[in-house]
XYZ file of C-alpha atoms in Angstrom:
100
model
C -0.944 -4.966 19.266
C -4.322 -4.560 17.838
C -5.175 -8.136 18.330
C -5.985 -8.411 14.752
C -4.655 -11.403 12.670
C -2.280 -10.243 9.928
C -2.552 -13.588 8.466
C -6.237 -13.218 8.052
C -6.303 -9.539 6.466
C -4.202 -10.526 3.480
C -6.309 -13.241 2.040
C -9.422 -10.934 2.799
C -7.449 -8.126 1.313
C -6.781 -10.818 -1.959
C -10.382 -11.403 -2.105
C -11.883 -8.020 -2.009
C -9.173 -6.415 -4.656
C -10.023 -9.441 -6.837
C -13.847 -9.009 -6.469
C -13.068 -5.172 -7.788
C -10.412 -5.899 -10.151
C -11.880 -8.256 -12.100
C -15.456 -6.758 -11.883
C -17.798 -6.212 -15.138
C -18.119 -2.306 -14.198
C -14.003 -2.029 -14.396
C -13.998 -3.454 -17.797
C -10.518 -4.864 -18.081
C -12.063 -8.436 -18.132
C -15.936 -9.423 -19.822
C -18.098 -12.273 -19.479
C -18.201 -14.809 -22.127
C -21.616 -16.167 -22.911
C -21.058 -19.121 -20.462
C -20.054 -16.759 -17.883
C -16.644 -16.657 -17.545
C -14.028 -14.318 -17.628
C -11.843 -13.356 -20.726
C -9.709 -10.109 -21.450
C -11.710 -7.279 -22.921
C -10.236 -6.736 -26.254
C -10.930 -3.094 -26.048
C -9.204 -2.517 -22.343
C -6.766 0.232 -24.150
C -10.054 2.205 -24.116
C -10.035 2.035 -20.391
C -6.595 2.841 -19.610
C -3.575 4.017 -21.642
C -1.562 1.687 -18.803
C -4.160 -1.480 -19.357
C -1.251 -3.946 -19.994
C 0.404 -2.538 -16.876
C -2.717 -3.470 -15.051
C -2.972 -6.934 -16.824
C 0.288 -7.605 -15.599
C -0.649 -6.498 -11.916
C -3.641 -8.586 -12.189
C -1.635 -11.587 -13.153
C 0.534 -10.888 -9.994
C -2.445 -10.738 -7.825
C -3.893 -14.077 -9.325
C -0.290 -15.737 -8.987
C -0.098 -14.737 -5.300
C -3.575 -16.273 -4.433
C -2.326 -19.704 -6.247
C 0.931 -19.513 -4.200
C -1.058 -18.811 -0.919
C -3.612 -21.156 -1.633
C -6.420 -17.991 -1.595
C -9.630 -18.608 -3.371
C -10.158 -15.396 -5.227
C -13.249 -14.666 -7.606
C -12.339 -14.618 -11.064
C -13.575 -17.728 -12.948
C -11.472 -17.627 -16.368
C -12.466 -19.314 -19.344
C -10.660 -22.556 -20.259
C -9.370 -21.319 -23.451
C -7.955 -18.224 -21.928
C -6.163 -20.492 -19.049
C -4.835 -22.728 -21.890
C -3.277 -19.507 -23.809
C -1.722 -18.333 -20.493
C -0.036 -21.890 -19.850
C 1.104 -22.299 -23.404
C -1.708 -25.267 -24.268
C -3.121 -25.294 -27.564
C -6.743 -24.848 -27.540
C -8.945 -27.099 -29.544
C -12.451 -27.164 -30.948
C -14.248 -28.144 -27.356
C -12.601 -24.759 -25.789
C -14.872 -22.763 -28.223
C -18.018 -23.830 -26.012
C -16.617 -21.771 -23.114
C -16.498 -18.736 -25.246
C -19.998 -18.973 -27.005
C -22.086 -22.256 -26.687
C -23.928 -20.788 -29.871
C -20.972 -21.323 -31.736
């Protein structure tokens, strides 16, 4: 044993992974004008495997939620509603573009 706490490495790994994976530099997600993340409509230009990568990122978010680990991304409400199967109303437009 090297004395490292394996329970401490897993949350740190997920936090670091989410910081990189959801960054603007990677490009799979972009910021709305309000600063919340939304999927990049042009993600297929980044990689032909973009849908598999989105599935993997969803897995990372799900694992983080199950393990109560706070990760970096702050998603737009209308995107979260879409994932959860809720209808979006007029009020959710402000999370996409406040000027609209």
